[in-house]
PDB file of C-alpha atoms in Angstrom:
ATOM      1  CA  MET A  20     105.177  95.139  39.379  1.00 78.00           C
ATOM      2  CA  LYS A  21     108.927  94.735  39.087  1.00 92.00           C
ATOM      3  CA  THR A  22     110.804  93.229  42.124  1.00 97.00           C
ATOM      4  CA  ALA A  23     114.622  92.756  42.482  1.00 97.00           C
ATOM      5  CA  VAL A  24     115.935  89.762  44.248  1.00 98.00           C
ATOM      6  CA  SER A  25     119.575  90.186  45.312  1.00 98.00           C
ATOM      7  CA  VAL A  26     121.640  87.403  47.037  1.00 98.00           C
ATOM      8  CA  PHE A  27     125.072  87.847  48.511  1.00 98.00           C
ATOM      9  CA  ALA A  28     127.534  85.340  49.961  1.00 98.00           C
ATOM     10  CA  LYS A  29     130.747  86.016  51.644  1.00 96.00           C
ATOM     11  CA  PRO A  30     133.064  84.055  53.875  1.00 95.00           C
ATOM     12  CA  VAL A  31     132.826  85.800  57.498  1.00 95.00           C
ATOM     13  CA  GLY A  32     134.422  83.180  59.687  1.00 90.00           C
ATOM     14  CA  GLY A  33     133.755  79.502  60.168  1.00 92.00           C
ATOM     15  CA  VAL A  34     133.551  77.044  63.213  1.00 94.00           C
ATOM     16  CA  SER A  35     136.288  74.555  62.879  1.00 94.00           C
ATOM     17  CA  GLY A  36     138.046  75.970  59.842  1.00 89.00           C
ATOM     18  CA  THR A  37     135.363  76.548  57.174  1.00 88.00           C
ATOM     19  CA  THR A  38     132.882  73.856  58.416  1.00 92.00           C
ATOM     20  CA  ARG A  39     129.888  76.145  59.373  1.00 94.00           C
ATOM     21  CA  VAL A  40     129.073  79.702  60.105  1.00 96.00           C
ATOM     22  CA  PHE A  41     128.482  80.435  63.972  1.00 96.00           C
ATOM     23  CA  PRO A  42     124.852  80.804  65.034  1.00 96.00           C
ATOM     24  CA  ASP A  43     125.297  84.253  66.638  1.00 97.00           C
ATOM     25  CA  ILE A  44     126.391  85.559  63.083  1.00 98.00           C
ATOM     26  CA  LEU A  45     123.030  84.426  61.440  1.00 98.00           C
ATOM     27  CA  GLN A  46     121.126  85.879  64.326  1.00 98.00           C
ATOM     28  CA  THR A  47     122.855  89.234  64.154  1.00 98.00           C
ATOM     29  CA  ALA A  48     122.487  89.377  60.355  1.00 99.00           C
ATOM     30  CA  ALA A  49     118.733  88.414  60.510  1.00 99.00           C
ATOM     31  CA  LYS A  50     117.995  91.191  62.784  1.00 98.00           C
ATOM     32  CA  MET A  51     119.842  93.801  60.853  1.00 99.00           C
ATOM     33  CA  LEU A  52     117.943  92.758  57.577  1.00 99.00           C
ATOM     34  CA  LYS A  53     114.612  92.664  59.478  1.00 98.00           C
ATOM     35  CA  LYS A  54     115.041  96.103  60.764  1.00 98.00           C
ATOM     36  CA  ALA A  55     115.350  97.371  57.059  1.00 98.00           C
ATOM     37  CA  GLU A  56     112.067  95.705  56.040  1.00 98.00           C
ATOM     38  CA  GLY A  57     109.537  98.420  55.175  1.00 95.00           C
ATOM     39  CA  GLY A  58     112.246 100.756  54.154  1.00 96.00           C
ATOM     40  CA  ILE A  59     115.088  99.620  51.907  1.00 97.00           C
ATOM     41  CA  LEU A  60     113.894  96.056  51.784  1.00 99.00           C
ATOM     42  CA  THR A  61     110.428  94.567  51.221  1.00 98.00           C
ATOM     43  CA  ASP A  62     111.659  91.258  52.540  1.00 99.00           C
ATOM     44  CA  SER A  63     114.925  89.198  53.503  1.00 99.00           C
ATOM     45  CA  PHE A  64     116.187  85.846  54.395  1.00 99.00           C
ATOM     46  CA  VAL A  65     119.540  84.754  55.975  1.00 99.00           C
ATOM     47  CA  THR A  66     121.121  81.339  55.421  1.00 98.00           C
ATOM     48  CA  HIS A  67     124.649  79.887  54.983  1.00 97.00           C
ATOM     49  CA  THR A  68     126.994  77.738  52.969  1.00 93.00           C
ATOM     50  CA  ALA A  69     130.200  76.400  54.458  1.00 90.00           C
ATOM     51  CA  ASP A  70     131.834  79.329  56.268  1.00 92.00           C
ATOM     52  CA  ARG A  71     129.694  81.803  53.904  1.00 95.00           C
ATOM     53  CA  LEU A  72     127.005  84.008  55.257  1.00 98.00           C
ATOM     54  CA  VAL A  73     124.284  84.241  52.646  1.00 98.00           C
ATOM     55  CA  LEU A  74     121.862  87.046  52.517  1.00 99.00           C
ATOM     56  CA  ILE A  75     118.728  87.281  50.370  1.00 99.00           C
ATOM     57  CA  ALA A  76     117.322  90.778  49.820  1.00 99.00           C
ATOM     58  CA  VAL A  77     113.936  91.656  48.077  1.00 99.00           C
ATOM     59  CA  HIS A  78     113.865  95.505  47.326  1.00 98.00           C
ATOM     60  CA  ASP A  79     112.690  97.821  44.716  1.00 97.00           C
ATOM     61  CA  PRO A  80     114.978  97.791  41.600  1.00 96.00           C
ATOM     62  CA  ASP A  81     116.002 101.487  42.003  1.00 96.00           C
ATOM     63  CA  VAL A  82     116.920 101.232  45.516  1.00 95.00           C
ATOM     64  CA  LEU A  83     119.957  98.829  45.945  1.00 95.00           C
ATOM     65  CA  PRO A  84     120.818  97.493  49.370  1.00 97.00           C
ATOM     66  CA  ASP A  85     124.415  97.293  48.950  1.00 96.00           C
ATOM     67  CA  THR A  86     125.397  99.681  51.829  1.00 97.00           C
ATOM     68  CA  LEU A  87     123.167  97.805  54.152  1.00 98.00           C
ATOM     69  CA  ILE A  88     124.625  94.438  53.102  1.00 98.00           C
ATOM     70  CA  ALA A  89     128.197  95.768  53.825  1.00 97.00           C
ATOM     71  CA  ALA A  90     127.039  96.682  57.125  1.00 98.00           C
ATOM     72  CA  VAL A  91     125.765  93.195  57.696  1.00 98.00           C
ATOM     73  CA  PHE A  92     128.824  91.623  56.681  1.00 97.00           C
ATOM     74  CA  SER A  93     131.088  93.957  58.718  1.00 96.00           C
ATOM     75  CA  ALA A  94     129.109  93.165  61.939  1.00 98.00           C
ATOM     76  CA  ALA A  95     129.293  89.355  61.140  1.00 97.00           C
ATOM     77  CA  GLU A  96     133.135  89.598  60.630  1.00 95.00           C
ATOM     78  CA  GLU A  97     133.406  91.522  63.987  1.00 96.00           C
ATOM     79  CA  ILE A  98     131.714  88.775  65.797  1.00 97.00           C
ATOM     80  CA  ALA A  99     133.808  86.023  63.837  1.00 96.00           C
ATOM     81  CA  GLN A 100     137.113  88.056  64.707  1.00 95.00           C
ATOM     82  CA  LYS A 101     136.139  88.374  68.565  1.00 96.00           C
ATOM     83  CA  ARG A 102     136.122  84.401  68.532  1.00 96.00           C
ATOM     84  CA  HIS A 103     139.215  83.936  66.185  1.00 95.00           C
ATOM     85  CA  LEU A 104     137.163  81.992  63.664  1.00 94.00           C
ATOM     86  CA  PHE A 105     138.727  81.118  60.740  1.00 86.00           C
ATOM     87  CA  CYS A 106     137.764  83.239  57.479  1.00 83.00           C
ATOM     88  CA  GLY A 107     138.559  81.917  53.895  1.00 74.00           C
ATOM     89  CA  PRO A 108     140.113  84.366  51.372  1.00 79.00           C
ATOM     90  CA  ASP A 109     137.033  83.845  48.766  1.00 81.00           C
ATOM     91  CA  PRO A 110     135.432  87.042  47.178  1.00 86.00           C
ATOM     92  CA  VAL A 111     131.828  88.009  47.574  1.00 92.00           C
ATOM     93  CA  SER A 112     129.433  86.084  45.344  1.00 95.00           C
ATOM     94  CA  VAL A 113     126.558  88.341  44.146  1.00 97.00           C
ATOM     95  CA  CYS A 114     123.339  87.224  42.204  1.00 96.00           C
ATOM     96  CA  ARG A 115     120.871  89.990  41.311  1.00 96.00           C
ATOM     97  CA  MET A 116     117.893  89.528  39.109  1.00 95.00           C
ATOM     98  CA  THR A 117     114.880  92.091  38.491  1.00 94.00           C
ATOM     99  CA  ILE A 118     111.696  90.613  37.134  1.00 92.00           C
ATOM    100  CA  PRO A 119     108.109  91.529  36.700  1.00 93.00           C
ATOM    101  CA  GLU A 120     106.478  89.410  38.996  1.00 94.00           C
ATOM    102  CA  ARG A 121     103.968  86.784  37.584  1.00 94.00           C
ATOM    103  CA  GLU A 122     100.980  85.972  39.410  1.00 94.00           C
ATOM    104  CA  ASN A 123     102.847  82.671  40.523  1.00 94.00           C
ATOM    105  CA  GLU A 124     106.493  83.573  41.003  1.00 96.00           C
ATOM    106  CA  PRO A 125     108.452  80.471  42.128  1.00 97.00           C
ATOM    107  CA  PHE A 126     112.256  80.980  42.294  1.00 96.00           C
ATOM    108  CA  LEU A 127     115.215  78.585  43.441  1.00 98.00           C
ATOM    109  CA  LEU A 128     118.647  79.330  45.284  1.00 98.00           C
ATOM    110  CA  PHE A 129     121.202  76.476  45.214  1.00 97.00           C
ATOM    111  CA  LEU A 130     124.204  77.063  47.404  1.00 97.00           C
ATOM    112  CA  ALA A 131     127.404  75.181  47.011  1.00 96.00           C
ATOM    113  CA  GLY A 132     129.984  74.581  49.642  1.00 93.00           C
ATOM    114  CA  SER A 133     132.862  75.250  47.230  1.00 88.00           C
ATOM    115  CA  ASP A 134     133.488  77.950  44.318  1.00 83.00           C
ATOM    116  CA  VAL A 135     134.660  74.914  42.055  1.00 85.00           C
ATOM    117  CA  MET A 136     131.135  73.785  41.699  1.00 90.00           C
ATOM    118  CA  PRO A 137     130.439  73.084  38.002  1.00 89.00           C
ATOM    119  CA  TRP A 138     127.131  75.204  37.534  1.00 90.00           C
ATOM    120  CA  GLY A 139     127.266  74.699  33.742  1.00 84.00           C
ATOM    121  CA  GLU A 140     126.426  71.094  34.003  1.00 82.00           C
ATOM    122  CA  VAL A 141     123.298  72.045  36.339  1.00 80.00           C
ATOM    123  CA  MET A 142     121.566  74.600  34.280  1.00 77.00           C
ATOM    124  CA  VAL A 143     118.387  73.394  32.252  1.00 65.00           C
ATOM    125  CA  PRO A 144     117.709  74.759  28.811  1.00 60.00           C
ATOM    126  CA  ASP A 145     116.038  78.401  29.402  1.00 55.00           C
ATOM    127  CA  ARG A 146     113.423  78.151  26.621  1.00 52.00           C
ATOM    128  CA  GLY A 147     114.637  81.390  25.048  1.00 51.00           C
ATOM    129  CA  ARG A 148     114.401  83.687  28.267  1.00 58.00           C
ATOM    130  CA  ASP A 149     117.467  85.809  29.139  1.00 56.00           C
ATOM    131  CA  ASP A 150     116.047  86.280  32.714  1.00 65.00           C
ATOM    132  CA  ALA A 151     115.929  82.516  33.462  1.00 81.00           C
ATOM    133  CA  CYS A 152     118.929  82.088  35.904  1.00 88.00           C
ATOM    134  CA  ILE A 153     122.139  83.988  37.159  1.00 90.00           C
ATOM    135  CA  VAL A 154     125.325  82.330  38.488  1.00 91.00           C
ATOM    136  CA  ASP A 155     128.211  83.757  40.808  1.00 94.00           C
ATOM    137  CA  GLY A 156     130.740  81.845  42.560  1.00 92.00           C
ATOM    138  CA  VAL A 157     128.890  79.514  45.108  1.00 95.00           C
ATOM    139  CA  LEU A 158     125.281  80.808  43.890  1.00 96.00           C
ATOM    140  CA  PHE A 159     122.827  79.670  41.596  1.00 96.00           C
ATOM    141  CA  LEU A 160     119.668  81.770  41.281  1.00 96.00           C
ATOM    142  CA  ALA A 161     116.965  80.785  38.815  1.00 95.00           C
ATOM    143  CA  ARG A 162     113.238  81.392  38.284  1.00 95.00           C
ATOM    144  CA  ALA A 163     111.019  78.243  37.948  1.00 95.00           C
ATOM    145  CA  GLY A 164     107.605  77.153  36.559  1.00 93.00           C
ATOM    146  CA  GLY A 165     105.523  78.236  33.778  1.00 90.00           C
ATOM    147  CA  GLU A 166     107.692  79.427  30.774  1.00 88.00           C
ATOM    148  CA  PHE A 167     110.839  78.384  32.919  1.00 91.00           C
ATOM    149  CA  PRO A 168     111.915  74.834  33.850  1.00 91.00           C
ATOM    150  CA  SER A 169     109.898  73.267  36.782  1.00 93.00           C
ATOM    151  CA  THR A 170     111.488  72.982  40.349  1.00 96.00           C
ATOM    152  CA  ALA A 171     111.742  69.245  39.769  1.00 96.00           C
ATOM    153  CA  GLU A 172     113.580  69.697  36.455  1.00 93.00           C
ATOM    154  CA  PHE A 173     116.158  71.791  38.319  1.00 94.00           C
ATOM    155  CA  CYS A 174     116.540  69.304  41.159  1.00 96.00           C
ATOM    156  CA  GLU A 175     116.667  66.288  38.918  1.00 95.00           C
ATOM    157  CA  ARG A 176     119.926  67.767  37.474  1.00 94.00           C
ATOM    158  CA  PHE A 177     121.530  66.940  40.855  1.00 96.00           C
ATOM    159  CA  ALA A 178     120.778  63.449  40.576  1.00 96.00           C
ATOM    160  CA  ARG A 179     122.640  62.921  37.338  1.00 94.00           C
ATOM    161  CA  ARG A 180     125.376  60.425  37.840  1.00 94.00           C
ATOM    162  CA  GLY A 181     127.924  62.309  35.887  1.00 92.00           C
ATOM    163  CA  LEU A 182     127.597  65.211  38.507  1.00 93.00           C
ATOM    164  CA  ASN A 183     127.613  63.082  41.305  1.00 94.00           C
ATOM    165  CA  GLN A 184     130.924  61.510  40.230  1.00 93.00           C
ATOM    166  CA  GLN A 185     132.509  64.872  40.362  1.00 93.00           C
ATOM    167  CA  GLY A 186     131.613  64.965  44.098  1.00 94.00           C
ATOM    168  CA  VAL A 187     128.560  67.120  43.575  1.00 95.00           C
ATOM    169  CA  CYS A 188     126.309  65.974  46.702  1.00 97.00           C
ATOM    170  CA  PRO A 189     122.672  67.441  47.062  1.00 98.00           C
ATOM    171  CA  VAL A 190     122.048  67.701  50.837  1.00 98.00           C
ATOM    172  CA  SER A 191     119.595  69.305  53.343  1.00 98.00           C
ATOM    173  CA  LEU A 192     120.519  72.578  54.934  1.00 97.00           C
ATOM    174  CA  CYS A 193     121.186  71.153  58.264  1.00 95.00           C
ATOM    175  CA  ASP A 194     123.648  68.358  56.705  1.00 94.00           C
ATOM    176  CA  SER A 195     125.651  71.048  54.594  1.00 93.00           C
ATOM    177  CA  SER A 196     128.743  71.249  56.763  1.00 92.00           C
ATOM    178  CA  ASN A 197     131.912  71.423  54.608  1.00 91.00           C
ATOM    179  CA  VAL A 198     133.570  68.202  55.881  1.00 93.00           C
ATOM    180  CA  ARG A 199     135.018  66.319  52.886  1.00 92.00           C
ATOM    181  CA  THR A 200     137.768  67.719  50.428  1.00 90.00           C
ATOM    182  CA  THR A 201     136.597  65.846  47.618  1.00 91.00           C
ATOM    183  CA  VAL A 202     132.825  66.344  48.107  1.00 94.00           C
ATOM    184  CA  ILE A 203     130.979  69.638  47.313  1.00 95.00           C
ATOM    185  CA  PRO A 204     127.605  69.877  49.354  1.00 96.00           C
ATOM    186  CA  VAL A 205     124.888  71.747  47.397  1.00 97.00           C
ATOM    187  CA  VAL A 206     121.784  72.974  49.438  1.00 98.00           C
ATOM    188  CA  GLY A 207     118.658  73.870  47.338  1.00 98.00           C
ATOM    189  CA  LEU A 208     116.070  76.377  48.791  1.00 99.00           C
ATOM    190  CA  GLY A 209     112.599  76.879  47.001  1.00 99.00           C
ATOM    191  CA  PHE A 210     110.851  80.210  47.482  1.00 99.00           C
ATOM    192  CA  SER A 211     107.592  81.788  46.239  1.00 98.00           C
ATOM    193  CA  LEU A 212     107.559  85.676  45.734  1.00 98.00           C
ATOM    194  CA  PHE A 213     104.610  87.667  45.570  1.00 97.00           C
ATOM    195  CA  ASN A 214     104.021  91.565  45.958  1.00 96.00           C
ATOM    196  CA  GLY A 215     107.750  91.853  47.093  1.00 97.00           C
ATOM    197  CA  LYS A 216     107.280  89.087  49.905  1.00 98.00           C
ATOM    198  CA  LEU A 217     108.783  85.660  50.102  1.00 98.00           C
ATOM    199  CA  THR A 218     107.136  82.299  51.307  1.00 98.00           C
ATOM    200  CA  GLY A 219     109.612  79.681  52.168  1.00 97.00           C
ATOM    201  CA  PRO A 220     111.916  78.452  51.734  1.00 98.00           C
ATOM    202  CA  VAL A 221     111.496  74.643  51.111  1.00 98.00           C
ATOM    203  CA  ASP A 222     114.705  72.690  51.687  1.00 99.00           C
ATOM    204  CA  LEU A 223     114.521  70.913  48.379  1.00 99.00           C
ATOM    205  CA  PHE A 224     117.072  68.218  49.164  1.00 99.00           C
ATOM    206  CA  ASP A 225     115.662  67.205  52.396  1.00 98.00           C
ATOM    207  CA  THR A 226     114.254  63.786  51.113  1.00 98.00           C
ATOM    208  CA  PRO A 227     115.236  60.368  50.888  1.00 98.00           C
ATOM    209  CA  LEU A 228     114.937  60.709  46.992  1.00 98.00           C
ATOM    210  CA  PHE A 229     118.389  62.119  46.986  1.00 98.00           C
ATOM    211  CA  ALA A 230     119.838  59.257  49.220  1.00 97.00           C
ATOM    212  CA  ALA A 231     121.364  57.667  46.037  1.00 97.00           C
ATOM    213  CA  PRO A 232     122.994  60.772  44.589  1.00 97.00           C
ATOM    214  CA  ARG A 233     124.337  61.326  48.043  1.00 97.00           C
ATOM    215  CA  PHE A 234     125.854  58.019  48.266  1.00 96.00           C
ATOM    216  CA  ARG A 235     127.363  58.292  44.578  1.00 96.00           C
ATOM    217  CA  ALA A 236     128.960  61.629  45.426  1.00 95.00           C
ATOM    218  CA  SER A 237     130.483  60.273  48.682  1.00 90.00           C
ATOM    219  CA  ASP A 238     131.425  56.789  47.609  1.00 85.00           C
ATOM    220  CA  GLN A 239     133.113  57.774  44.245  1.00 67.00           C
ATOM    221  CA  HIS A 240     135.974  59.576  46.210  1.00 51.00           C
ATOM    222  CA  ALA A 241     136.313  57.019  49.470  1.00 56.00           C
ATOM    223  CA  GLU A 242     139.636  55.341  49.422  1.00 52.00           C
TER     224      GLU A 242
END
C-alpha cells in the first residue's frame, strides 16, 4: 500500500523569545490531530524545534490534511497571542513523501533550530533512489534501512568535525532550546511505519555517543 507522510513546521510563538514552544500549544495541537485519526489521518505526532510547532501527519495520498493543519496552526497562534509570546517571521516548512510501504519501513526526521542549517552536508548518497529524502527549511525527512542508508549512517554525519565547526549541534529533544546565536541545535527522531501507523519516536541524539560533537559545536564558537 502507498502511504503519505507529511511534516509541517511553523513559528507559532515561543517562550522567552524563540527559545521553545509553550507546552499548552503542543497539547492543543496533539488533541486536534488525534481527533482526525480514523478520518483524514491514519496517525499523527506533534513535536517542536525552537519556536516552531512541528506536525507529523500520516494519511492516504489522495486525502491531503492541509486544511486541518492550517486550523491547528491557527489554534496554536491564538494561544500564543493571548500570552503575548514572540513569533518569528519564518515561513512554514513542509516535507511530504508518498511511499509504497516496505515490510520494514523506518524513516527519520531531523529538526533544526534555524533555517540556515546546511542540510546538503548531511545528506547520504541515495543509492539511485529518487524517494530517499526531502528537505525544506528546518526539516529533513528521510527513509532509512534496506536499499536506503541506515539510521546510523545518517546520524554519523552529525558527528563530522567540519559540520560541528559550523555550529551544528546534535541534541536530544529535551535539550533543543534555541539559546546560542552561533550554535544550531538539531534533533533527530526515528520512526517505524506500518499500515499507516507510527511506532516511535526514538530520540536519536539522546546518547553520550554524541557528547564530543556537542562539545565541538559549542566550543568552536566560544569567545
